[in-house]
Short mmCIF file of C-alpha atoms in Angstrom, two decimals:
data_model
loop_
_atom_site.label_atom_id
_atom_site.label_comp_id
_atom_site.label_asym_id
_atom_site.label_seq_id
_atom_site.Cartn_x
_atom_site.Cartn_y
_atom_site.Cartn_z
CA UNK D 492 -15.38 -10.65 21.00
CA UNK D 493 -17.25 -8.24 23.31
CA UNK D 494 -15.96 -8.82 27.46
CA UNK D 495 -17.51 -6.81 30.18
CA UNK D 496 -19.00 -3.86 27.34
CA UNK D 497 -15.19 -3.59 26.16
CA UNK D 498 -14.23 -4.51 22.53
CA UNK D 499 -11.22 -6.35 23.56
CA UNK D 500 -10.20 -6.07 19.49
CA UNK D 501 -9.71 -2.75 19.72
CA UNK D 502 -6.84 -3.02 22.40
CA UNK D 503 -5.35 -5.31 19.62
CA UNK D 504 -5.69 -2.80 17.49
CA UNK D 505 -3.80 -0.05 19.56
CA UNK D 506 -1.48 -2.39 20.95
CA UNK D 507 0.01 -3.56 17.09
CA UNK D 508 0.45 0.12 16.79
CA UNK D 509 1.70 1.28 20.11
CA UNK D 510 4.36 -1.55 19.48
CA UNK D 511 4.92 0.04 16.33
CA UNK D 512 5.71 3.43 17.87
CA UNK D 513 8.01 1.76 20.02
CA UNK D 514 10.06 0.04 17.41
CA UNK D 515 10.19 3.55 15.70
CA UNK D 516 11.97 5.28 18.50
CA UNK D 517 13.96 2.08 19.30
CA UNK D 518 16.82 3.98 17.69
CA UNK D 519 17.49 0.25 16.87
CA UNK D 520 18.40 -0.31 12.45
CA UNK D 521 15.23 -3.02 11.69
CA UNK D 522 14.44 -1.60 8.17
CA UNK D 523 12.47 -4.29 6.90
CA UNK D 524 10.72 -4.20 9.98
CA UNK D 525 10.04 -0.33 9.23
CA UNK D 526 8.91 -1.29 6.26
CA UNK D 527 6.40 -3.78 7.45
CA UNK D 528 4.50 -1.13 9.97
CA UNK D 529 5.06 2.25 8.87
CA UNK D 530 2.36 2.72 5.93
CA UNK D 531 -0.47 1.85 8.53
CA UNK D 532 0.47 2.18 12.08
CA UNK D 533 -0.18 6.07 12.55
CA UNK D 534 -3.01 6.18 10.22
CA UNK D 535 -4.44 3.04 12.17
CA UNK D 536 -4.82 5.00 15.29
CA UNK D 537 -6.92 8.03 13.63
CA UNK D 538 -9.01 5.23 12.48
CA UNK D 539 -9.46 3.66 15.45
CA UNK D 540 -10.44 6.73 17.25
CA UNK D 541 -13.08 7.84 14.19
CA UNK D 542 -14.41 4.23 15.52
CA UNK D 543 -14.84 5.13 18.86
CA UNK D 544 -15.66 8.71 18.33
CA UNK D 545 -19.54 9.12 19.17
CA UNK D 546 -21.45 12.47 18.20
CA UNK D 547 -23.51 14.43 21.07
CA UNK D 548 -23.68 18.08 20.20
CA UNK D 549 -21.07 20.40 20.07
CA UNK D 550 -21.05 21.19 23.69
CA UNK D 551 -21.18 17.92 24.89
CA UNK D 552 -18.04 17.08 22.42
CA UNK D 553 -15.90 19.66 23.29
CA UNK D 554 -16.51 19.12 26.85
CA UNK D 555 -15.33 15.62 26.41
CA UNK D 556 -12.15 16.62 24.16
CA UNK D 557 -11.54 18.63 26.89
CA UNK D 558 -10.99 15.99 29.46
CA UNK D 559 -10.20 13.20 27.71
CA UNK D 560 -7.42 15.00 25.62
CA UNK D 561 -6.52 18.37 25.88
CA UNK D 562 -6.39 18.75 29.67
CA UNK D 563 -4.69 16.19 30.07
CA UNK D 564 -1.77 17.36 27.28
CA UNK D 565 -1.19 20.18 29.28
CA UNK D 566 -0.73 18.01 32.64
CA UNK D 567 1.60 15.34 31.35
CA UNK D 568 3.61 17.79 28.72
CA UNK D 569 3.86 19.93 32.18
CA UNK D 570 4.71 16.31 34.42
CA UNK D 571 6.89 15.33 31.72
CA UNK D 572 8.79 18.92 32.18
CA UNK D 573 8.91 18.88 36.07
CA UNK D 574 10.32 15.42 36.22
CA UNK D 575 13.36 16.12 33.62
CA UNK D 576 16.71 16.58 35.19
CA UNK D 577 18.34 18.37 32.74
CA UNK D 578 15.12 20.83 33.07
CA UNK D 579 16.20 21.51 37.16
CA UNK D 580 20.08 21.70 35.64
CA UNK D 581 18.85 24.25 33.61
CA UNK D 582 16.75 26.34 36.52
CA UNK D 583 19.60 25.75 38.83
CA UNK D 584 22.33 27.24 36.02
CA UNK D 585 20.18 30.20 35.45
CA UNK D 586 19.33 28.97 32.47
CA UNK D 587 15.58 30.04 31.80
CA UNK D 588 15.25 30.21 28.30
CA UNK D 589 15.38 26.17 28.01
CA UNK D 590 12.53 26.39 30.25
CA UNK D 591 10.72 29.01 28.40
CA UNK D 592 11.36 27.37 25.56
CA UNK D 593 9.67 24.09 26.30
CA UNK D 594 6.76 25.69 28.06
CA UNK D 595 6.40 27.58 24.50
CA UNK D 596 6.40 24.34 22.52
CA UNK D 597 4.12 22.60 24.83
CA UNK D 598 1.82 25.98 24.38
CA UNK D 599 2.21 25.62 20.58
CA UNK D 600 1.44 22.16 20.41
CA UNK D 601 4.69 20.22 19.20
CA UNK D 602 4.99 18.42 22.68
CA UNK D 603 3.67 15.17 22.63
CA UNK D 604 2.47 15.62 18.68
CA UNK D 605 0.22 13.11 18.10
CA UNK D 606 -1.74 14.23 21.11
CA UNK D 607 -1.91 17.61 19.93
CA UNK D 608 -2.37 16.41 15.81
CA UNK D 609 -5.96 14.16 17.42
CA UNK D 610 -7.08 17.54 19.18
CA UNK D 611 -6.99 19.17 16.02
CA UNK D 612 -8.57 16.39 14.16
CA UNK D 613 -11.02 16.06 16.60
CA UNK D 614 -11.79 19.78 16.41
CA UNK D 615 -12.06 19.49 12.24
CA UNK D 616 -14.75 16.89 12.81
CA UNK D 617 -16.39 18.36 15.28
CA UNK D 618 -16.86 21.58 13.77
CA UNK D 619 -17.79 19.95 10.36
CA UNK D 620 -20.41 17.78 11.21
CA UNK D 621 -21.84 20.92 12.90
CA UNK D 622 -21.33 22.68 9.95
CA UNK D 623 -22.90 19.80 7.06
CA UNK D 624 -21.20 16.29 7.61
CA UNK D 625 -24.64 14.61 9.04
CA UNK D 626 -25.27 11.88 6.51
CA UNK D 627 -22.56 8.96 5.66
CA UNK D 628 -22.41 10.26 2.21
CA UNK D 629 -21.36 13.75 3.30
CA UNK D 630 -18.63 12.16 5.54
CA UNK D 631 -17.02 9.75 2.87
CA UNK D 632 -17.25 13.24 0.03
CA UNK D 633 -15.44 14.90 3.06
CA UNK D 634 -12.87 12.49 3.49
CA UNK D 635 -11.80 11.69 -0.10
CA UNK D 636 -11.81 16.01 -0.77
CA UNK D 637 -9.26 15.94 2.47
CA UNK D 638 -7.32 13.23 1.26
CA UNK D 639 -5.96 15.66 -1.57
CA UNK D 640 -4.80 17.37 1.14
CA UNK D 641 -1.94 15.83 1.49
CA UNK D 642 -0.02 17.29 -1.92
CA UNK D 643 -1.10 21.05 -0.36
CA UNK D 644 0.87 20.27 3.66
CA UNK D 645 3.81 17.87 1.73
CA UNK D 646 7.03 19.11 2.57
CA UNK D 647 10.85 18.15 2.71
CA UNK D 648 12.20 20.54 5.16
CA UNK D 649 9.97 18.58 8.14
CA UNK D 650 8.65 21.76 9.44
CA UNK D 651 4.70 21.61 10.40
CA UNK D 652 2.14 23.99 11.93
CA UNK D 653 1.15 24.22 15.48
CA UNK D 654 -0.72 21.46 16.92
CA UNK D 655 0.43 20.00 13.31
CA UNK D 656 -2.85 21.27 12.01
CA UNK D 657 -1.60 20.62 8.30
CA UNK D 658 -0.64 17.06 9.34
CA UNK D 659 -4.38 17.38 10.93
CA UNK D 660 -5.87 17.85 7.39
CA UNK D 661 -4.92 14.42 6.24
CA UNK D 662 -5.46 12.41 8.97
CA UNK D 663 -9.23 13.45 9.12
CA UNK D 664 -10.16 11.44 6.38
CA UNK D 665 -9.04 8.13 8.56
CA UNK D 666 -10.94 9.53 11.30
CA UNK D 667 -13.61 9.87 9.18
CA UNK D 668 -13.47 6.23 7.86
CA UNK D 669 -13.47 4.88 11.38
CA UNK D 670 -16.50 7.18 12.05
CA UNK D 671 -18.11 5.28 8.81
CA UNK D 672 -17.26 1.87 9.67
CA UNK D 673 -18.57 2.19 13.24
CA UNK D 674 -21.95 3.15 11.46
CA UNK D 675 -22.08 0.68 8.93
CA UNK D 676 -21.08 -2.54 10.98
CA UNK D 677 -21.98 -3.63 14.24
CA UNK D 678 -20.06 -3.81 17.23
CA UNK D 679 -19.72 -7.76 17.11
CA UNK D 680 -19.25 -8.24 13.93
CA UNK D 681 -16.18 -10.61 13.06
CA UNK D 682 -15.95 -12.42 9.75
CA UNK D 683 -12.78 -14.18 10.25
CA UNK D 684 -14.14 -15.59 14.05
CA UNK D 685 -14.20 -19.26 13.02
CA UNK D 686 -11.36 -18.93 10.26
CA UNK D 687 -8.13 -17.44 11.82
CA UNK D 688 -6.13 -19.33 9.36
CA UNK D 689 -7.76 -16.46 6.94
CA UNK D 690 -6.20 -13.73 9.00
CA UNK D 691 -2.43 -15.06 8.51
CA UNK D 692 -3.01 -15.58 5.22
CA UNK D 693 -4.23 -11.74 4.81
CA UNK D 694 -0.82 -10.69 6.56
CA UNK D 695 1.26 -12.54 4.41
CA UNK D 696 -0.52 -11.43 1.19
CA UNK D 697 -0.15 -7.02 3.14
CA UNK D 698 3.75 -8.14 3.56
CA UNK D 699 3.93 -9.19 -0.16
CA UNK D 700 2.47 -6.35 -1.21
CA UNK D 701 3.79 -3.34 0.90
CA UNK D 702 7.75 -4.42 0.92
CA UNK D 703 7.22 -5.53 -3.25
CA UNK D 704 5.36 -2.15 -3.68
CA UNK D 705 8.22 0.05 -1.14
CA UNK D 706 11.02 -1.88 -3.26
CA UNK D 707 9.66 -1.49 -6.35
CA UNK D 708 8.50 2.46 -6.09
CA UNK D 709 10.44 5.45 -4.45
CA UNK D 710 7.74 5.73 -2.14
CA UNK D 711 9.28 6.74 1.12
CA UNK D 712 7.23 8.53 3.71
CA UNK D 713 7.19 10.08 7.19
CA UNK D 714 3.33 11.05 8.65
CA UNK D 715 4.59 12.68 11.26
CA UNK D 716 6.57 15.54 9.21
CA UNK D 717 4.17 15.84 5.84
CA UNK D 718 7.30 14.05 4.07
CA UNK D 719 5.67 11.84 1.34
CA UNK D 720 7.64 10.64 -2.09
CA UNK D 721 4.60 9.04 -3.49
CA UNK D 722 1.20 10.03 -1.53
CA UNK D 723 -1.28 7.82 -3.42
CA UNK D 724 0.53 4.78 -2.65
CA UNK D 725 0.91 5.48 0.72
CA UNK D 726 -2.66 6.02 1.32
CA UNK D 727 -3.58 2.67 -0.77
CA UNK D 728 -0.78 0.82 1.69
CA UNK D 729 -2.59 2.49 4.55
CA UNK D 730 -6.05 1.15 3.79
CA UNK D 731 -4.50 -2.20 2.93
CA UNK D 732 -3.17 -1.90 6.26
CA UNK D 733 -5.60 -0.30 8.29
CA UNK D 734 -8.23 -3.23 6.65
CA UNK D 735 -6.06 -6.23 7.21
CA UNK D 736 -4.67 -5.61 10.86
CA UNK D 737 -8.45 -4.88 12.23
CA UNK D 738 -9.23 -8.09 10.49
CA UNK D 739 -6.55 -10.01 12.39
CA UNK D 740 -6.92 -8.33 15.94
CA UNK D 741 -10.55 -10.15 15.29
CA UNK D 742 -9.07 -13.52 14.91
CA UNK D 743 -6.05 -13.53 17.86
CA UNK D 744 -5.92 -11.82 21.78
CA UNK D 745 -2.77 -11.76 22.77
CA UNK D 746 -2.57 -10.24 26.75
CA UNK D 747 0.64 -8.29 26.24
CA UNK D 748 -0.31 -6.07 22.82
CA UNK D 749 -3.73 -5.46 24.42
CA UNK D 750 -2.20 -4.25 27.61
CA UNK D 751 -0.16 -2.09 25.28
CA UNK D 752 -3.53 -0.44 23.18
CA UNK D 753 -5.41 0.09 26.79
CA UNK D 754 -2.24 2.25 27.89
CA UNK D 755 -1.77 3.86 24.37
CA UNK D 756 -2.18 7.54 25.78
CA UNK D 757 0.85 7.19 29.01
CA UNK D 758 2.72 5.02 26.48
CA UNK D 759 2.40 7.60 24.00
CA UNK D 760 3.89 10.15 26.79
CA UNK D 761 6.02 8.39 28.52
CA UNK D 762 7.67 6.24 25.52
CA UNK D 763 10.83 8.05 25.59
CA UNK D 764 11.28 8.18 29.58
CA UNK D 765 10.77 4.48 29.01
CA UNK D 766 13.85 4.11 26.70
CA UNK D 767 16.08 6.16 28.72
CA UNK D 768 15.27 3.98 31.87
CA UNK D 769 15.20 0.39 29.52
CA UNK D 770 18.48 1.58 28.17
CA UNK D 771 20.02 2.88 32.08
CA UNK D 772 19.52 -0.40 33.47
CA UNK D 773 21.12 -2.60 30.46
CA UNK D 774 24.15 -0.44 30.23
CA UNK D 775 24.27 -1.34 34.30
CA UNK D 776 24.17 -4.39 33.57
CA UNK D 777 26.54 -4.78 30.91
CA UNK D 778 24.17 -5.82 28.37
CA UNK D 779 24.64 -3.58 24.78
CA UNK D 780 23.31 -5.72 23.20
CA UNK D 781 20.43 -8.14 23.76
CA UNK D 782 21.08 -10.04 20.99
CA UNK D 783 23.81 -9.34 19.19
CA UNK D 784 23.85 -11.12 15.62
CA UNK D 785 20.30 -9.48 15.05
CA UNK D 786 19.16 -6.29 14.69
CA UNK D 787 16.17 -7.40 14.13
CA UNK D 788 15.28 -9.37 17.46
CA UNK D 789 17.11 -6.76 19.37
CA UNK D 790 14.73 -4.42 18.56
CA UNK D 791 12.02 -6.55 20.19
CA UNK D 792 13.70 -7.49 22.37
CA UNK D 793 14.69 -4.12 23.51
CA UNK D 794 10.52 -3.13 23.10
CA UNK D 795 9.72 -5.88 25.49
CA UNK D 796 11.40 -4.83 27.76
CA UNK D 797 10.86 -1.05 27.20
CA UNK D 798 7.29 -2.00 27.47
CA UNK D 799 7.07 -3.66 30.86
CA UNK D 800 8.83 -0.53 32.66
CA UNK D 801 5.58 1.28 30.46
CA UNK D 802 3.68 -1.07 32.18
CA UNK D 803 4.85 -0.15 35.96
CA UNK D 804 4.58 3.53 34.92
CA UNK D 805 0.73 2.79 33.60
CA UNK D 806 0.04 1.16 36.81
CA UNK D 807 1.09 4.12 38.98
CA UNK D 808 -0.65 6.72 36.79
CA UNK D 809 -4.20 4.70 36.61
CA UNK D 810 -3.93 3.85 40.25
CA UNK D 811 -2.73 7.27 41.96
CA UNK D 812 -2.97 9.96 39.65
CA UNK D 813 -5.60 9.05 37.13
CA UNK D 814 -6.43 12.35 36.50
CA UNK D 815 -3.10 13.19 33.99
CA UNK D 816 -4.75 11.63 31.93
CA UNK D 817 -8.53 12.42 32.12
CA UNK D 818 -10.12 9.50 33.96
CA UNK D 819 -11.42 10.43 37.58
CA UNK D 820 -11.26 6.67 38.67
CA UNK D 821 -9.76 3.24 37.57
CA UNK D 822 -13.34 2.64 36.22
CA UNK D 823 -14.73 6.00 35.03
CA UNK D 824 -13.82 6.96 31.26
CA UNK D 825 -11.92 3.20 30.56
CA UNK D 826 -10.71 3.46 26.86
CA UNK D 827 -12.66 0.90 24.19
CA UNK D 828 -15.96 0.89 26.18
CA UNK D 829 -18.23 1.61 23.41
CA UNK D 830 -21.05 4.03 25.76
CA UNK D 831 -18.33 6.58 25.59
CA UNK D 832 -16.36 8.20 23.46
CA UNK D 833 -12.56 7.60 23.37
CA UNK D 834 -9.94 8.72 21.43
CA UNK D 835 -6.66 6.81 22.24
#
């Protein structure tokens, strides 16, 4: 459904993933869980942002990169710096190589890395469609040639390249697929509208097959460090994925995970502030465990939570310093509003 120009699916989208993220730092055992989310949630968000991604020149693109993502990187990686006590514990014991340090990394790109991984991306597809990548048939040869990709930047030793350009390669071709979709479908369309019953069935049939195919097969994987066992099943779980999850966030709006995809950027840089604080106040309160006999629904638990202090920290930043992270106003530049370009 389409509200006020906004495609309110797409903040279902972002939300099942940001959720996601936050179950992966949780630092909470839920393997099955893992299981469940990790072949599609990273790869969902390139995708998502290939959607929204909307070609004006090469100016006029790089201008927006520029405020929407990589001026704002260098404000919260720099916010995120300045408000960390063990930074001023540093300064204070003479200690300026920490400092250094982290003013390096953030300079390098491996602060905030999916941030800097969607810059690069961004930058591949800008520069390509420049280049040759006009027609859909150029983009989906493009994508399936990058795909391949992924046996060249492999690795075991979880080292990647600044502004994880390698990890870059690979994700382009789910950027690209978004870009595709977006051209090939319009904006309203929704097969499953009047058959939501479809939708569950679809997840149930994705959970089948991704834990039976992750049990069966040594296919363990990590996006975010180039670590793959078995690439080509990954990539067929994340299309799976990727296909079956837009299909549901058709069908159902749930409030709370859309809150979650329209804050995707702050939650994606403040996630670990987040935990600390989530985790500060149950300790105070003598709570270690929110429910005890189940990892499972303390993990959730502990995300719920962890997501409404995300929630007070969105509110600030949209409200009184909208500008960390690119939008001039409340209004200007709102993510999922389909006359601009966005790209979390």
């Amino acid at each position: 459904m389409v509200t006020s120009n906004r495609l309110k699916w797409l903040d279902m989208v972002k939300g099942i993933c940001v959720f996601s993220v936050l179950l992966a730092h949780c630092g909470i055992e839920h393997n099955y869980l893992q299981l469940v989310y990790t072949p599609f949630f990273l790869v969902l968000f390139f995708f998502i942002s290939g959607y929204l991604f909307k070609e004006k020149g090469v100016k006029i693109s790089l201008r927006k990169l520029s405020h929407s993502l990589v001026i704002p990187y260098f404000l919260l990686c720099t916010f995120i710096i300045l408000i960390g006590i063990d930074n001023w514990q540093a300064i204070i014991n003479g200690n300026y190589s920490l400092i250094l340090n982290r003013f390096k990394r953030v300079l390098l790109g491996y602060d905030l890395w999916f941030i800097s991984c969607i810059i690069m991306v961004q930058l591949y597809y800008i520069f390509l469609s420049h280049l040759y990548m006009k027609s859909i048939r150029s983009k989906v040869i493009t994508a399936s040639i990058f795909l391949l990709s992924v046996y060249i930047i492999e690795n075991d030793n979880s080292h990647t390249l600044p502004y994880y350009c390698d990890i870059a390669l690979f994700a382009l071709p789910f950027f690209i697929a978004g870009n595709v979709v977006k051209e090939l479908l319009p904006n309203e369309w929704h097969p499953l509208q009047n058959k939501k019953w479809i939708s569950i069935v679809l997840i149930i049939i994705y959970l089948v097959i991704s834990l039976t195919m992750q049990h069966i097969f040594d296919m363990e994987f990590h996006f975010a460090y180039n670590y793959y066992k078995s690439p080509i099943l990954f990539i067929i779980l994340a299309c799976i994925g990727i296909i079956i999850i837009s299909l549901f966030s058709q069908s159902y709006q749930w409030h709370f995970i859309e809150k979650l995809g329209q804050n995707s950027l702050i939650i994606f840089a403040f996630n670990g502030k987040a935990h600390a604080i989530t985790t500060l106040v149950l300790n105070s309160l003598g709570i270690s465990k929110i429910i005890g006999f189940n990892s499972y629904l303390h993990a959730i638990a502990f995300c719920i939570l962890q997501s409404f202090v995300l929630f007070a920290i969105a509110y600030t930043i949209n409200n009184y310093v909208p500008f960390l992270i690119g939008k001039n106003n409340k209004k200007k530049y709102d993510e999922n509003i389909i006359t601009k370009p966005t790209y979390l």
